XYZ file of C-alpha atoms in Angstrom:
764
model
C 19.626 9.729 199.918
C 18.936 6.852 202.346
C 16.358 5.414 199.933
C 18.815 5.588 197.056
C 21.491 3.801 199.091
C 18.950 1.162 200.059
C 18.144 0.583 196.410
C 21.832 0.103 195.607
C 22.290 -2.280 198.560
C 19.327 -4.356 197.379
C 20.855 -4.428 193.922
C 24.188 -5.755 195.161
C 22.744 -8.194 197.686
C 19.788 -9.729 195.825
C 21.655 -12.583 194.223
C 22.941 -13.440 190.773
C 19.589 -12.790 189.079
C 19.594 -9.151 190.115
C 23.159 -8.693 188.973
C 22.372 -10.276 185.593
C 19.357 -7.969 185.303
C 21.505 -4.954 186.157
C 24.041 -6.013 183.528
C 21.309 -6.318 180.884
C 19.939 -2.903 181.793
C 23.414 -1.378 181.590
C 24.215 -2.959 178.227
C 20.824 -1.973 176.862
C 21.314 1.620 177.983
C 24.815 1.622 176.453
C 23.449 0.508 173.072
C 20.699 3.101 173.227
C 23.006 5.944 174.231
C 25.491 4.957 171.522
C 22.742 5.156 168.890
C 21.522 8.445 170.350
C 25.053 9.883 170.177
C 25.271 8.940 166.485
C 22.028 10.753 165.698
C 23.006 13.854 167.679
C 26.504 14.155 166.167
C 25.493 13.863 162.488
C 24.407 17.552 162.256
C 27.683 18.529 163.971
C 29.712 16.601 161.387
C 27.905 18.329 158.523
C 28.262 21.737 160.196
C 32.017 21.231 160.690
C 32.452 20.397 157.003
C 30.434 23.446 155.961
C 32.473 25.663 158.303
C 35.767 24.580 156.723
C 34.379 25.162 153.229
C 33.259 28.640 154.236
C 36.617 29.438 155.869
C 38.586 28.757 152.662
C 36.250 30.663 150.348
C 38.173 33.515 148.587
C 36.538 36.907 148.947
C 37.261 40.603 149.132
C 36.799 43.085 151.962
C 34.000 45.491 151.087
C 33.057 48.977 152.197
C 29.651 50.183 153.344
C 28.502 50.569 149.729
C 29.470 46.970 148.944
C 32.515 47.870 146.828
C 35.657 45.776 147.062
C 38.419 47.588 148.924
C 42.098 46.937 148.441
C 41.643 44.903 145.241
C 44.362 46.855 143.436
C 47.525 44.758 143.393
C 45.808 41.875 145.241
C 46.102 38.286 144.007
C 43.442 37.035 141.624
C 41.642 33.709 141.642
C 39.418 31.557 139.463
C 37.557 28.566 140.932
C 36.434 25.731 138.673
C 34.524 22.578 139.665
C 34.544 19.698 137.190
C 33.365 16.088 137.421
C 36.129 13.550 137.934
C 34.073 10.459 137.454
C 31.006 10.895 139.644
C 32.833 13.136 142.155
C 33.429 16.878 141.916
C 37.006 18.115 141.589
C 37.630 21.752 142.557
C 40.600 23.690 141.171
C 41.451 27.148 142.488
C 43.791 29.031 140.129
C 45.785 31.722 141.934
C 47.810 34.526 140.348
C 50.108 36.457 142.679
C 49.868 40.225 142.911
C 51.960 42.981 144.435
C 50.002 42.800 147.693
C 50.598 40.022 150.209
C 47.589 38.303 151.814
C 47.291 35.497 154.324
C 46.970 32.044 152.730
C 43.758 30.013 153.041
C 43.375 27.414 155.817
C 45.455 24.321 155.193
C 48.270 26.157 153.363
C 51.422 27.742 154.704
C 51.725 30.051 151.680
C 49.946 30.808 148.424
C 51.159 28.784 145.409
C 53.591 30.584 143.147
C 53.495 30.374 139.385
C 54.037 26.761 138.348
C 53.312 25.319 141.826
C 50.325 23.284 142.964
C 48.978 22.178 146.331
C 46.786 19.068 146.314
C 44.478 17.399 148.783
C 45.777 13.984 149.937
C 43.064 12.151 148.007
C 43.744 14.067 144.791
C 47.454 13.389 145.288
C 46.702 9.651 145.303
C 44.483 9.947 142.215
C 47.198 11.857 140.352
C 49.754 9.153 141.109
C 47.415 6.512 139.696
C 46.324 8.628 136.692
C 49.334 10.538 135.300
C 47.165 11.919 132.488
C 45.385 14.036 135.069
C 48.464 16.309 135.099
C 46.957 18.113 132.101
C 44.281 19.483 134.410
C 46.781 20.093 137.240
C 49.726 21.844 135.566
C 52.733 22.598 137.733
C 55.127 21.113 140.232
C 53.575 19.671 143.355
C 54.814 21.630 146.344
C 52.827 20.084 149.189
C 49.513 18.830 150.493
C 46.535 20.782 151.750
C 46.023 20.366 155.506
C 42.858 19.081 157.110
C 41.838 22.648 158.070
C 41.373 23.462 154.392
C 39.337 20.399 153.372
C 35.721 19.552 154.000
C 36.455 15.835 154.377
C 39.431 13.489 153.837
C 38.248 12.300 150.391
C 37.746 15.752 148.889
C 39.371 16.419 145.500
C 40.784 19.933 145.852
C 43.770 21.779 144.389
C 45.386 25.231 144.484
C 47.229 26.000 141.232
C 49.627 28.922 140.779
C 49.517 30.588 137.344
C 50.861 33.757 135.742
C 48.913 37.016 136.235
C 48.305 37.250 132.479
C 46.052 34.184 132.571
C 43.751 35.714 135.196
C 43.452 39.296 133.984
C 39.665 39.296 134.220
C 39.419 37.200 137.402
C 38.261 38.494 140.765
C 40.704 40.005 143.233
C 41.229 38.320 146.610
C 42.077 40.165 149.803
C 41.132 37.485 152.346
C 39.694 34.010 152.742
C 36.528 33.200 154.626
C 32.813 33.873 154.177
C 29.869 33.394 156.545
C 28.427 30.592 154.406
C 29.936 27.985 152.075
C 29.231 28.194 148.321
C 27.304 24.913 148.557
C 26.486 23.027 151.723
C 27.374 19.386 152.230
C 23.643 18.770 152.599
C 21.211 21.539 151.722
C 18.864 22.739 154.438
C 15.747 21.296 152.786
C 17.432 17.939 152.311
C 18.766 18.028 155.867
C 15.176 18.384 157.048
C 14.471 15.091 155.281
C 17.352 13.482 157.155
C 16.129 14.834 160.502
C 12.599 13.655 159.746
C 13.815 10.151 158.932
C 16.145 9.838 161.893
C 13.374 10.992 164.234
C 11.052 8.264 162.994
C 13.578 5.496 162.396
C 15.900 5.958 165.386
C 14.615 8.266 168.119
C 11.118 6.813 168.386
C 12.252 3.148 168.723
C 15.080 4.374 170.956
C 12.642 5.806 173.506
C 10.757 2.503 173.580
C 13.997 0.535 173.888
C 15.279 2.582 176.826
C 11.920 2.180 178.542
C 12.117 -1.587 178.023
C 15.610 -1.661 179.514
C 14.426 0.305 182.535
C 11.602 -2.191 183.204
C 13.496 -5.467 183.119
C 12.180 -8.132 185.496
C 9.236 -5.909 186.324
C 7.204 -8.661 188.038
C 10.034 -9.752 190.356
C 10.961 -6.205 191.224
C 7.386 -5.171 191.889
C 6.902 -8.045 194.358
C 10.115 -7.081 196.144
C 9.025 -3.451 196.327
C 5.626 -4.481 197.663
C 7.397 -6.368 200.473
C 9.370 -3.240 201.334
C 6.147 -1.222 201.412
C 4.563 -3.731 203.804
C 7.626 -3.449 206.029
C 6.915 0.233 206.563
C 8.557 2.220 203.742
C 6.574 5.175 202.511
C 5.087 5.363 199.033
C 7.664 7.859 197.768
C 10.498 5.926 199.410
C 9.492 2.740 197.569
C 9.477 4.625 194.265
C 12.890 6.103 194.987
C 14.322 2.668 195.884
C 13.187 1.285 192.520
C 14.405 4.354 190.652
C 17.862 4.043 192.240
C 18.526 0.783 190.435
C 17.272 2.001 187.057
C 19.132 5.304 187.323
C 22.389 3.583 188.292
C 22.089 1.197 185.328
C 21.199 4.050 182.973
C 24.099 6.200 184.193
C 26.658 3.411 183.842
C 25.155 2.554 180.470
C 25.351 6.178 179.325
C 29.045 6.409 180.177
C 29.698 3.052 178.505
C 27.639 4.055 175.470
C 29.618 7.276 174.964
C 32.837 5.278 175.197
C 31.569 2.777 172.625
C 30.486 5.600 170.328
C 33.902 7.278 170.500
C 35.612 3.984 169.667
C 33.282 3.360 166.722
C 33.738 6.975 165.567
C 37.522 6.595 165.486
C 37.304 3.356 163.505
C 34.578 4.199 160.989
C 35.739 7.778 160.319
C 39.119 6.435 159.227
C 37.633 3.662 157.097
C 34.821 5.835 155.750
C 31.364 4.956 154.489
C 30.207 4.848 150.845
C 29.870 8.464 149.740
C 30.519 9.913 153.192
C 33.744 10.353 155.128
C 34.664 12.691 157.965
C 37.548 13.548 160.266
C 37.434 11.863 163.705
C 37.422 15.249 165.432
C 34.199 16.187 163.578
C 32.425 13.256 165.190
C 33.530 14.054 168.742
C 30.377 14.601 170.824
C 29.754 18.189 171.800
C 29.093 19.258 175.372
C 25.359 19.463 174.691
C 25.361 15.921 173.255
C 27.224 14.589 176.295
C 24.799 16.316 178.661
C 21.789 14.972 176.780
C 23.176 11.430 176.967
C 24.371 11.612 180.588
C 21.283 13.404 181.903
C 18.523 12.437 179.494
C 18.918 8.660 179.755
C 19.027 8.588 183.596
C 16.130 11.064 183.720
C 14.041 8.758 181.523
C 15.042 5.812 183.719
C 14.048 7.789 186.842
C 10.522 8.496 185.589
C 10.064 4.973 184.248
C 11.337 3.503 187.539
C 8.994 5.629 189.630
C 6.037 4.821 187.384
C 6.710 1.057 187.445
C 6.863 1.104 191.272
C 3.622 3.036 191.719
C 1.441 -0.079 191.840
C 3.589 -1.755 194.497
C 3.668 1.438 196.543
C -0.096 2.098 196.421
C -1.459 -1.453 196.751
C 1.238 -3.841 197.990
C -1.199 -6.575 199.091
C -2.636 -6.878 195.582
C 0.884 -7.298 194.220
C 1.937 -9.921 196.775
C -1.284 -11.915 196.246
C -1.047 -11.629 192.425
C -4.366 -9.860 192.040
C -5.915 -9.445 188.621
C -4.384 -6.528 186.773
C -6.467 -3.569 185.728
C -7.171 -3.337 182.000
C -4.911 -0.980 180.037
C -6.027 2.623 180.086
C -7.637 4.000 176.942
C -5.554 7.154 177.137
C -3.014 5.292 174.997
C -5.213 6.210 172.036
C -4.564 9.890 172.724
C -1.391 10.243 170.589
C -2.696 7.968 167.823
C -5.864 9.914 167.055
C -4.306 13.335 166.246
C -1.390 11.663 164.458
C -3.693 9.693 162.171
C -5.797 12.837 161.733
C -2.846 14.760 160.311
C -1.791 11.825 158.140
C -5.307 11.241 156.819
C -5.734 14.941 156.106
C -2.647 15.078 153.927
C -3.694 11.875 152.130
C -7.123 13.363 151.351
C -5.751 16.646 149.982
C -3.258 14.682 147.904
C -5.971 12.425 146.471
C -8.135 15.428 145.584
C -5.274 17.196 143.813
C -4.763 19.968 146.374
C -1.285 19.150 147.623
C -0.116 21.763 150.161
C 2.466 24.286 149.038
C 3.291 25.755 152.437
C 6.276 23.567 153.299
C 6.976 25.465 156.542
C 3.830 24.180 158.197
C 4.308 20.705 156.735
C 7.876 20.633 158.064
C 6.402 20.869 161.564
C 3.235 18.809 161.180
C 4.728 15.798 159.388
C 7.461 14.958 161.960
C 4.891 15.571 164.703
C 2.435 13.193 163.023
C 5.109 10.521 162.563
C 6.082 10.647 166.242
C 2.453 10.685 167.411
C 1.499 7.701 165.264
C 4.585 5.753 166.347
C 4.007 6.499 170.020
C 0.334 5.686 169.580
C 1.206 2.291 168.109
C 3.356 1.443 171.133
C 0.744 2.634 173.658
C -2.310 1.160 171.911
C -0.992 -2.355 171.383
C -1.695 -3.590 174.976
C -5.311 -2.448 174.758
C -5.858 -4.067 171.357
C -4.067 -7.196 172.539
C -6.372 -7.596 175.530
C -9.545 -7.080 173.489
C -8.369 -9.552 170.845
C -7.245 -12.100 173.454
C -10.595 -11.989 175.259
C -12.574 -12.653 172.079
C -10.269 -15.393 170.820
C -10.219 -17.122 174.205
C -14.028 -17.307 174.215
C -14.319 -18.615 170.655
C -11.328 -20.990 170.461
C -11.438 -24.710 171.282
C -7.639 -25.115 171.104
C -5.928 -25.675 174.453
C -2.681 -24.009 173.321
C -4.447 -20.978 171.875
C -6.732 -20.758 174.940
C -3.761 -20.763 177.326
C -1.992 -18.105 175.235
C -5.004 -15.815 174.973
C -5.872 -16.095 178.667
C -2.317 -15.107 179.558
C -2.492 -12.134 177.159
C -5.826 -11.148 178.645
C -4.380 -11.230 182.165
C -1.053 -9.580 181.227
C -1.632 -7.639 177.962
C 1.640 -5.764 178.250
C 3.912 -8.790 178.691
C 4.068 -10.101 175.138
C 3.802 -6.632 173.644
C 6.945 -5.581 175.483
C 8.730 -8.121 173.309
C 6.943 -7.174 170.089
C 6.904 -3.363 170.251
C 10.423 -2.960 168.896
C 9.644 -5.145 165.870
C 6.381 -3.296 165.200
C 8.103 0.086 165.212
C 10.856 -1.311 162.985
C 8.324 -2.210 160.265
C 6.616 1.161 160.708
C 9.949 2.948 160.269
C 10.803 0.876 157.178
C 7.740 2.303 155.422
C 8.853 5.848 156.232
C 12.309 5.183 154.791
C 10.693 3.964 151.589
C 8.909 7.288 151.237
C 12.112 9.252 151.830
C 13.979 7.193 149.224
C 11.183 7.767 146.707
C 11.374 11.527 147.256
C 15.163 11.523 146.959
C 14.867 9.510 143.763
C 12.528 12.174 142.347
C 14.934 14.935 143.364
C 18.059 13.286 141.994
C 16.856 12.221 138.566
C 15.336 13.930 135.541
C 11.739 13.629 134.537
C 13.096 11.972 131.401
C 13.947 8.267 131.690
C 17.332 8.827 130.003
C 20.469 10.854 130.704
C 22.605 12.454 127.994
C 26.385 13.014 128.199
C 28.331 15.187 125.769
C 32.038 14.422 125.306
C 34.103 16.667 123.036
C 36.225 14.535 120.689
C 39.081 17.054 120.425
C 42.075 15.239 121.886
C 40.187 11.944 122.201
C 41.744 9.071 120.261
C 39.748 6.550 118.237
C 40.568 3.847 120.775
C 39.322 6.020 123.635
C 36.156 6.779 121.684
C 35.428 3.067 121.293
C 36.043 2.590 125.022
C 33.617 5.410 125.832
C 30.938 3.887 123.620
C 31.252 0.517 125.396
C 31.021 1.821 128.988
C 28.692 -0.228 131.181
C 25.314 1.468 131.371
C 25.513 3.253 127.983
C 22.490 2.177 125.949
C 23.094 4.236 122.808
C 25.554 6.680 121.261
C 26.180 8.868 118.251
C 28.599 11.556 117.024
C 27.110 15.003 116.520
C 28.879 17.201 113.944
C 28.255 20.683 112.573
C 28.819 21.887 109.050
C 31.840 24.149 108.516
C 31.265 27.894 108.356
C 33.702 30.324 106.715
C 34.152 33.071 109.296
C 35.611 35.430 106.658
C 32.209 35.765 105.003
C 30.056 38.513 106.523
C 26.717 37.302 105.140
C 24.489 34.752 106.871
C 25.416 31.136 106.202
C 22.948 28.382 107.155
C 24.384 25.440 109.061
C 23.541 21.786 109.137
C 23.681 19.583 112.233
C 24.228 15.910 111.521
C 24.509 12.856 113.731
C 26.791 9.995 112.667
C 25.189 6.731 113.791
C 23.786 3.442 112.590
C 20.111 2.576 112.711
C 20.791 0.277 115.659
C 22.481 3.081 117.594
C 19.566 5.393 116.795
C 16.987 2.841 117.975
C 18.910 2.389 121.236
C 18.970 6.149 121.839
C 15.377 7.249 121.137
C 11.952 5.779 122.002
C 10.721 5.099 118.466
C 12.138 4.882 114.930
C 10.096 4.068 111.807
C 11.707 2.239 108.883
C 15.382 3.101 109.264
C 17.742 1.562 106.661
C 21.531 1.678 107.016
C 23.889 2.881 104.335
C 22.565 6.246 103.166
C 21.810 9.674 104.703
C 18.213 10.547 105.636
C 16.557 13.709 106.858
C 15.333 13.484 110.465
C 11.794 14.438 111.415
C 10.861 14.399 115.099
C 7.185 13.447 115.368
C 6.715 15.796 118.355
C 8.935 18.775 117.503
C 9.081 18.765 113.691
C 12.197 19.707 111.739
C 15.054 21.207 113.717
C 15.905 23.942 111.126
C 13.234 25.080 108.715
C 15.843 26.745 106.444
C 17.547 23.413 105.724
C 15.989 22.417 102.400
C 16.420 19.115 100.550
C 19.078 19.376 97.852
C 21.160 22.023 99.682
C 24.861 21.193 100.135
C 26.892 21.733 103.306
C 30.646 21.231 103.849
C 32.095 19.130 106.687
C 35.767 19.123 107.663
C 37.794 16.105 108.732
C 41.349 15.784 110.032
C 44.042 13.094 109.861
C 47.602 13.655 111.151
C 47.308 17.396 110.621
C 45.841 17.005 107.121
C 42.458 18.546 106.420
C 39.816 17.176 104.136
C 36.451 18.744 103.276
C 33.534 16.550 102.278
C 30.179 17.890 101.159
C 26.833 16.478 102.190
C 23.702 16.985 100.153
C 20.529 17.169 102.207
C 18.533 14.079 101.167
C 14.885 14.006 100.195
C 14.233 10.781 102.121
C 12.692 11.398 105.530
C 13.128 9.245 108.632
C 10.393 9.754 111.188
C 11.274 9.151 114.813
C 10.194 10.293 118.257
C 12.728 11.782 120.673
C 12.408 12.063 124.441
C 9.983 14.765 125.539
C 12.198 16.351 128.231
C 15.644 15.909 126.705
C 16.769 15.589 123.082
C 19.111 12.682 122.404
C 19.380 13.082 118.588
C 19.153 16.848 118.230
C 20.151 16.982 114.533
C 18.858 17.594 110.986
C 20.323 14.596 109.168
C 21.297 11.040 110.098
C 24.576 10.138 108.417
C 26.001 6.586 108.243
C 29.543 6.002 109.628
C 30.743 5.330 106.066
C 30.406 9.056 105.376
C 33.567 9.662 107.428
C 36.742 9.053 105.350
C 38.829 6.133 106.561
C 41.323 7.190 109.236
C 39.899 10.714 109.521
C 38.210 12.342 112.523
C 35.426 14.954 112.274
C 36.229 18.541 113.195
C 34.676 19.917 116.411
C 32.526 16.835 116.964
C 30.748 15.748 120.131
C 30.207 12.157 121.188
C 26.708 11.811 122.629
C 26.183 8.957 125.113
C 22.731 7.891 126.301
C 21.996 5.954 129.499
C 19.145 5.417 131.931
C 18.603 8.312 134.333
C 18.609 6.464 137.651
C 21.397 7.782 139.946
C 23.266 4.469 140.149
C 23.581 4.204 136.350
C 24.564 7.861 136.008
C 27.287 7.380 138.618
C 28.559 4.237 136.848
C 28.744 6.027 133.485
C 30.567 9.048 134.929
C 33.015 6.747 136.694
C 33.489 4.850 133.440
C 34.313 8.050 131.557
C 36.832 8.969 134.234
C 38.290 5.466 133.967
C 38.944 5.885 130.232
C 40.745 9.184 130.775
C 40.195 11.505 133.754
C 41.168 14.537 131.661
C 38.235 14.087 129.294
C 35.754 16.959 129.619
C 32.218 15.625 129.963
C 28.993 17.592 130.024
C 26.252 15.575 131.768
C 23.228 17.536 130.573
C 21.159 18.775 133.484
C 23.280 17.145 136.197
C 25.080 18.960 138.959
C 27.792 16.553 140.080
C 27.906 18.318 143.441
C 24.210 17.601 143.917
C 24.837 13.996 142.870
C 27.421 13.681 145.634
C 24.997 15.273 148.099
C 22.382 12.641 147.292
C 24.996 9.948 147.931
C 25.736 11.507 151.338
C 22.045 11.623 152.243
C 21.483 8.009 151.235
C 24.459 6.998 153.369
C 22.965 8.860 156.329
C 19.651 7.114 155.738
C 21.475 3.790 155.643
C 23.073 4.681 158.998
C 19.616 5.428 160.381
C 18.246 2.099 159.144
C 21.189 0.203 160.635
C 20.662 1.988 163.946
C 16.922 1.300 163.816
C 17.549 -2.361 163.064
C 20.084 -2.539 165.892
C 17.652 -0.948 168.334
C 14.751 -3.156 167.210
C 16.734 -6.385 167.465
C 18.305 -5.310 170.781
C 14.894 -4.446 172.209
C 13.577 -7.840 171.173
C 16.550 -9.754 172.585
C 16.547 -7.882 175.888
C 12.779 -8.146 176.332
C 12.683 -11.812 175.248
C 15.458 -12.722 177.682
C 13.728 -10.854 180.485
C 10.380 -12.452 179.669
C 11.951 -15.907 179.665
C 13.203 -15.340 183.204
C 9.819 -14.028 184.379
C 7.794 -16.834 182.809
C 9.863 -19.723 184.169
C 7.701 -20.157 187.267
C 4.418 -20.109 185.302
C 5.716 -22.524 182.667
C 7.004 -24.858 185.395
C 3.627 -24.802 187.155
C 1.821 -25.725 183.926
C 4.321 -28.523 183.285
C 3.771 -29.958 186.772
C 0.016 -29.883 186.121
C 0.543 -32.167 183.135
C 0.809 -29.825 180.140
C 2.933 -31.347 177.404
C 6.024 -29.445 176.153
C 4.503 -29.258 172.669
C 1.370 -27.602 174.047
C 3.435 -25.147 176.094
C 5.596 -24.239 173.108
C 2.550 -23.666 170.921
C 1.014 -21.499 173.638
C 4.188 -19.450 174.002
C 4.447 -18.911 170.253
C 0.782 -17.947 169.933
C 1.059 -15.658 172.943
C 3.654 -13.562 171.115
C 2.740 -14.067 167.445
C -0.983 -13.196 167.610
C -0.631 -9.709 169.167
C 2.503 -9.134 167.114
C 0.604 -9.902 163.894
C -2.073 -7.388 164.860
C 0.581 -4.799 165.632
C 2.370 -5.441 162.345
C -0.851 -5.031 160.365
C -1.371 -1.684 162.078
C 2.278 -0.784 161.439
C 1.982 -1.534 157.709
C -1.295 0.380 157.332
C -0.270 3.423 159.369
C 3.245 3.342 157.901
C 1.955 3.416 154.319
C -0.448 6.219 155.229
C 2.378 8.204 156.856
C 4.580 7.532 153.822
C 1.904 8.768 151.417
C 1.255 11.903 153.455
C 4.987 12.591 153.514
C 5.172 12.233 149.716
C 2.199 14.591 149.379
C 4.011 17.270 151.396
C 7.288 16.650 149.535
C 6.065 18.274 146.327
C 6.988 15.332 144.079
C 4.920 13.649 141.383
C 4.531 10.325 143.236
C 2.078 10.151 146.146
C 1.203 6.455 146.356
C 3.846 3.738 146.462
C 2.401 0.326 145.688
C 5.756 -1.221 144.833
C 6.941 -1.005 148.435
C 4.064 -3.059 149.871
C 5.605 -6.510 149.107
C 8.827 -5.490 150.846
C 6.932 -4.315 153.920
C 4.928 -7.536 154.030
C 8.166 -9.497 153.737
C 9.645 -7.513 156.649
C 6.505 -8.130 158.702
C 6.603 -11.859 157.940
C 10.264 -11.971 158.921
C 9.476 -10.253 162.221
C 6.780 -12.845 162.962
C 9.186 -15.699 162.225
C 11.872 -14.168 164.455
C 9.411 -13.667 167.295
C 8.117 -17.235 166.962
C 11.606 -18.713 167.030
C 12.509 -16.525 169.997
C 9.535 -17.843 171.961
C 10.546 -21.498 171.726
C 13.419 -21.427 174.292
C 10.969 -20.219 176.960
C 9.967 -23.842 177.489
C 12.862 -26.030 178.621
C 13.116 -29.812 178.917
C 13.993 -29.869 182.632
C 11.376 -29.089 185.287
C 12.695 -27.241 188.332
C 10.040 -27.187 191.115
C 12.207 -24.722 193.044
C 11.021 -22.049 190.588
C 7.469 -22.112 191.961
C 8.222 -21.982 195.672
C 6.665 -19.094 197.587
C 8.871 -16.097 198.227
């Protein structure tokens, strides 16, 4: 305890420089703990949303044989989830029974016939879109409370209907199941999020906290060496140094938790694109608080003891500025097994033997990412010293010689500044791989997406608006020939698509010799004729309607054939005959027709088209072939979480650079002043300072790009997708690396000032 008190007394009585250093350490720890709290609370936010979804799920008490008990006379329910734009809207229809049951969370009572309860967000949408009342019939009785909603923006409604409308629906005796019907983020996808956050946030965070704990290392080591020469024991010297770092880390941890809570209250109310939560969901749990309040000071304790070991064991060498020992080669220890795992996955992917056991890959890949990242940080000083020694021997430039000799003598000094930027570029490559995998999950194998919109109840003006939605590349109206249901014998049917040649060309990959104005028989080059029993010359009736009047028009199957090629994975023009728009009588609408819209299949375009359909009329029923709108929303949530991770990683990387650069500027003032007094020109000193940082940083960035792309490829191999090698992301990584070099070079210039202060080189 006496040693700890001595460390605090030295902190308070060592002048303004020590207090500034303590402030930097505290602020750095606060930023790191705030970022750590964000990472640790994200799973809690998702779990809280899943728990509320599970608690409102209607179910029935069951006996030991699994049969529903007490269903007789119980209320009945029917749950429907439909797309409202690109977001899912859930409607729970409830029919009262003779038995009373407790209402679901968020409601004071079950809705009666003709009553509806809406979520606050759906209430706002209904006020802005009155036509939505067709899907929400009844009188609004109240709002659903937060206990019954997964998140504040959820579109959810309870609708009371008559028992006759739900005769065949399931009986409900209680609400609440162990698991939700669909999680906010599926377990496999959540593993992707954890993997990314571990590489993008936690790995740079450990380096950043270590940097903060070692501020002004040279000054502190000389002071500790003086204490050792005055008679303090080796362990006492280490405890004195650790007292300062632990105090800064503890104050920083408390401040960081306070900053996180403030940010949580603000951002949770404003929301993020695709992801919103209640402030209480983001409140740190007891385990998170303990990790932040104990983990950060514990790391500072070990770093403080390790940084004081040299002063405690050999104080004379420290006071006389003896030559430092070369970096230990044990820093290669994490890099070798990490690269071994990464290279192994790359080899099996290149040979066509991608692993199928995802359980082992789920453990090995995060382990490899952490090992490679830690290996980069630990190996850079060794590589920097080797490179500096060779360049110093071969270079004739005074500036470069000064820079390389300094790096050779202190290989860890410049790298302390550059490590955060190196890990930032390494993490950017990993995020590229995750985004590629998510893109493969969220889109079809086909390059296009098809949407079917029933034209019953859709006006001609609305149809034109649907056809002109941004992102729609082609469209057509699919109609079926009329069949007389009173006839018992088999009647062949004809499927026709009403479109121009231009609309057909925009919807399919290839069309040969299409001419507008007359019907033609369609022949898909890959799949042949759609119906073999549709023969040329046969006649089929089609019905049209206008103001309640019916008109039947017959179409004779033409002999002319139009050859085209449809998409291999999804059929855009799935019809027998192409019919020109002039076939439809003026003012009439086809009976039971479907408007087919075609767009690109990338998630952003799909979301824009769905939002556009909802903007025309939210009550329009749309069938996006092969798309689960709930899964589309889940992908949006995951991408938002990845964006949070990248912002945190960027914050940590920039903060690590700023803190380390400021600390290095204070340490180097005496050396720069000595060189200036010896006659070195400011231009030479600036060039030396820039080279001292840029050269080892460039080497580290090259390693980061190479190892990052290898880690990205190995991750894609284990992901099970079709893409293993991403060449398109290389220019972006090189641009990030070039930007990091420019930032580091600009940050090195202020180290050399215009005013020479000889007081800086006086002996202690």
